[in-house]
Amino acid sequence: MGGRGIGTDLVRLLLSFGFKQLGLHRIWGARSPANLPAQLAMLTAGMVEEGRIRHHLPTPNGWRDSIVHSALEDEWVER
């Protein structure tokens, strides 16, 4: 089911709702470094990659890093 832009549409919807309806100043999300579709969805929707949180989540195979993305209300442009 990948490759149809559904993730990007969802991120856009969440950003729009958060900024327009809830009046939020900052919206952020984290993803696995291996989750390239999530990276593309967040970047395409207008979020900025901020950085890596090392050993953020425990998994059965050891600790996993997370990549943080964010959008700020005064920088966000609805796409």
XYZ file of N, CA, C and O in Angstrom:
316
model
N 0.812 -1.198 0.000
C 0.000 0.000 0.000
C 0.854 1.260 0.000
O 0.361 2.353 0.035
N 2.167 1.122 -0.015
C 3.040 2.282 0.031
C 3.108 3.022 -1.297
O 2.692 2.542 -2.327
N 3.641 4.232 -1.225
C 3.884 5.001 -2.428
C 2.696 5.771 -2.967
O 2.747 6.298 -4.059
N 1.608 5.879 -2.195
C 0.424 6.593 -2.688
C 0.257 7.968 -2.063
O -0.722 8.645 -2.334
N 1.164 8.377 -1.198
C 1.075 9.694 -0.588
C 0.107 9.792 0.570
O -0.201 10.882 1.035
N -0.393 8.667 1.061
C -1.346 8.690 2.169
C -0.678 9.222 3.430
O -1.276 10.006 4.173
N 0.574 8.833 3.663
C 1.302 9.333 4.833
C 1.490 10.832 4.773
O 1.306 11.539 5.767
N 1.846 11.346 3.605
C 2.018 12.784 3.428
C 0.705 13.505 3.662
O 0.659 14.541 4.339
N -0.379 12.971 3.122
C -1.696 13.585 3.330
C -2.052 13.625 4.808
O -2.610 14.613 5.292
N -1.741 12.559 5.524
C -2.037 12.509 6.952
C -1.223 13.550 7.718
O -1.757 14.267 8.573
N 0.057 13.668 7.419
C 0.897 14.656 8.098
C 0.379 16.063 7.796
O 0.269 16.906 8.694
N 0.028 16.327 6.549
C -0.528 17.645 6.178
C -1.803 17.942 6.963
O -2.015 19.053 7.441
N -2.674 16.945 7.070
C -3.925 17.111 7.803
C -3.654 17.418 9.282
O -4.278 18.313 9.870
N -2.723 16.685 9.874
C -2.391 16.919 11.280
C -1.787 18.307 11.494
O -2.126 18.993 12.470
N -0.918 18.737 10.595
C -0.330 20.073 10.711
C -1.400 21.150 10.576
O -1.450 22.101 11.363
N -2.254 21.016 9.595
C -3.321 21.988 9.383
C -4.240 22.064 10.603
O -4.566 23.150 11.087
N -4.654 20.927 11.105
C -5.531 20.888 12.272
C -4.833 21.492 13.489
O -5.420 22.296 14.224
N -3.598 21.109 13.698
C -2.861 21.601 14.856
C -2.670 23.108 14.842
O -2.847 23.776 15.867
N -2.303 23.655 13.701
C -2.053 25.094 13.625
C -3.342 25.902 13.501
O -3.511 26.905 14.195
N -4.255 25.482 12.643
C -5.466 26.270 12.382
C -6.546 26.094 13.452
O -7.168 27.072 13.859
N -6.787 24.864 13.853
C -7.881 24.604 14.789
C -7.445 24.678 16.254
O -8.186 25.179 17.092
N -6.279 24.141 16.547
C -5.834 24.087 17.940
C -4.949 25.268 18.339
O -4.688 25.477 19.513
N -4.456 26.008 17.358
C -3.616 27.164 17.645
C -2.256 26.812 18.228
O -1.676 27.588 18.985
N -1.727 25.646 17.858
C -0.425 25.226 18.367
C 0.695 26.064 17.757
O 0.572 26.580 16.646
N 1.782 26.179 18.479
C 2.955 26.904 17.978
C 3.958 25.962 17.318
O 4.606 26.329 16.339
N 4.085 24.754 17.871
C 5.081 23.795 17.377
C 4.474 22.397 17.375
O 3.818 21.997 18.328
N 4.716 21.669 16.294
C 4.286 20.282 16.181
C 5.511 19.464 15.808
O 6.257 19.844 14.910
N 5.710 18.364 16.525
C 6.878 17.536 16.231
C 6.483 16.070 16.168
O 5.433 15.674 16.652
N 7.343 15.318 15.533
C 7.150 13.885 15.434
C 8.498 13.199 15.352
O 9.493 13.814 14.962
N 8.539 11.936 15.735
C 9.778 11.163 15.689
C 9.551 9.915 14.843
O 8.444 9.385 14.799
N 10.607 9.472 14.195
C 10.536 8.281 13.344
C 11.800 7.452 13.524
O 12.826 7.955 13.995
N 11.708 6.209 13.118
C 12.875 5.344 13.084
C 13.809 5.827 11.963
O 13.340 6.213 10.896
N 15.111 5.786 12.183
C 16.035 6.166 11.110
C 15.848 5.322 9.845
O 16.134 5.783 8.747
N 15.348 4.109 9.986
C 15.149 3.229 8.832
C 13.834 3.483 8.100
O 13.622 2.948 7.016
N 12.960 4.309 8.669
C 11.643 4.533 8.071
C 11.702 5.670 7.052
O 11.306 6.810 7.326
N 12.192 5.372 5.868
C 12.341 6.389 4.826
C 11.009 6.910 4.303
O 10.912 8.103 3.985
N 9.937 6.095 4.200
C 8.641 6.669 3.800
C 8.140 7.737 4.787
O 7.589 8.756 4.369
N 8.360 7.531 6.085
C 7.959 8.546 7.063
C 8.797 9.807 6.902
O 8.282 10.919 7.009
N 10.081 9.638 6.625
C 10.946 10.792 6.385
C 10.431 11.603 5.203
O 10.280 12.828 5.301
N 10.140 10.942 4.122
C 9.651 11.630 2.929
C 8.314 12.309 3.197
O 8.097 13.455 2.781
N 7.417 11.629 3.900
C 6.102 12.205 4.199
C 6.246 13.480 5.025
O 5.617 14.505 4.729
N 7.082 13.447 6.059
C 7.250 14.617 6.917
C 7.905 15.776 6.173
O 7.466 16.919 6.287
N 8.940 15.471 5.405
C 9.623 16.536 4.660
C 8.717 17.131 3.579
O 8.658 18.351 3.415
N 8.008 16.294 2.856
C 7.116 16.762 1.798
C 5.982 17.613 2.366
O 5.549 18.579 1.735
N 5.521 17.280 3.565
C 4.433 18.030 4.201
C 4.911 19.355 4.795
O 4.103 20.168 5.221
N 6.226 19.575 4.821
C 6.744 20.857 5.288
C 7.435 20.825 6.635
O 7.778 21.870 7.176
N 7.662 19.643 7.182
C 8.383 19.557 8.450
C 9.889 19.601 8.190
O 10.348 19.295 7.097
N 10.638 19.987 9.210
C 12.086 20.102 9.128
C 12.709 19.017 9.999
O 12.264 18.789 11.120
N 13.736 18.374 9.479
C 14.451 17.386 10.281
C 15.346 18.114 11.269
O 16.205 18.895 10.875
N 15.143 17.849 12.566
C 15.895 18.553 13.609
C 17.122 17.794 14.084
O 18.111 18.401 14.445
N 17.015 16.482 14.160
C 18.166 15.746 14.641
C 17.812 14.365 15.154
O 16.701 13.880 14.984
N 18.779 13.748 15.772
C 18.679 12.360 16.228
C 18.694 12.308 17.747
O 19.509 12.957 18.396
N 17.766 11.529 18.309
C 17.789 11.206 19.730
C 18.390 9.803 19.829
O 17.800 8.842 19.334
N 19.549 9.712 20.425
C 20.250 8.431 20.485
C 19.668 7.548 21.575
O 19.349 8.018 22.659
N 19.560 6.255 21.261
C 19.047 5.244 22.190
C 17.753 5.712 22.848
O 17.587 5.677 24.063
N 16.827 6.121 22.024
C 15.561 6.693 22.464
C 14.547 5.639 22.887
O 13.803 5.838 23.836
N 14.489 4.515 22.184
C 13.487 3.490 22.463
C 14.117 2.112 22.634
O 14.912 1.685 21.799
N 13.716 1.422 23.693
C 14.180 0.043 23.828
C 13.387 -0.878 22.892
O 12.184 -0.702 22.717
N 14.071 -1.799 22.261
C 13.423 -2.792 21.402
C 13.924 -4.170 21.823
O 14.919 -4.277 22.555
N 13.284 -5.227 21.362
C 13.782 -6.579 21.685
C 15.216 -6.816 21.212
O 15.918 -7.658 21.753
N 15.656 -6.042 20.215
C 17.013 -6.205 19.666
C 18.003 -5.177 20.197
O 19.102 -5.059 19.670
N 17.618 -4.395 21.182
C 18.500 -3.359 21.716
C 17.865 -1.988 21.563
O 16.695 -1.854 21.205
N 18.628 -0.965 21.844
C 18.122 0.405 21.777
C 18.037 0.903 20.342
O 18.857 0.541 19.508
N 17.043 1.761 20.080
C 16.858 2.337 18.757
C 16.897 3.851 18.854
O 16.342 4.440 19.777
N 17.544 4.479 17.894
C 17.548 5.935 17.797
C 16.219 6.401 17.192
O 15.481 5.611 16.597
N 15.930 7.677 17.337
C 14.785 8.291 16.676
C 15.247 9.569 15.995
O 16.138 10.262 16.488
N 14.640 9.869 14.858
C 14.889 11.117 14.137
C 13.688 12.024 14.377
O 12.541 11.624 14.159
N 13.957 13.258 14.822
C 12.892 14.205 15.154
C 12.695 15.188 14.005
O 13.659 15.715 13.439
N 11.427 15.429 13.684
C 11.018 16.434 12.696
C 10.062 17.394 13.384
O 9.340 17.001 14.306
N 10.017 18.649 12.924
C 9.069 19.592 13.510
C 8.620 20.614 12.468
O 9.231 20.775 11.411
N 7.543 21.299 12.839
C 7.053 22.441 12.063
C 6.660 23.516 13.072
O 6.126 23.201 14.139
N 6.930 24.763 12.731
C 6.564 25.898 13.575
C 5.476 26.698 12.868
O 5.515 26.865 11.651
N 4.536 27.213 13.646
C 3.402 27.916 13.051
C 3.813 29.100 12.189
O 3.226 29.330 11.146
N 4.855 29.833 12.602
C 5.234 31.012 11.837
C 6.083 30.680 10.609
O 6.337 31.553 9.788
N 6.494 29.446 10.458
C 7.244 29.015 9.262
C 6.407 28.138 8.356
O 6.738 27.969 7.178
N 5.335 27.558 8.882
C 4.546 26.588 8.159
C 3.730 27.237 7.044
O 3.097 28.275 7.230
N 3.796 26.615 5.891
C 2.988 27.032 4.750
C 2.151 25.820 4.349
O 2.697 24.747 4.079
N 0.823 25.987 4.332
C -0.043 24.861 3.980
C 0.255 24.445 2.552
O 0.292 25.261 1.650
N 0.474 23.141 2.363
C 0.834 22.622 1.037
C -0.233 21.703 0.539
O -0.836 20.975 1.199
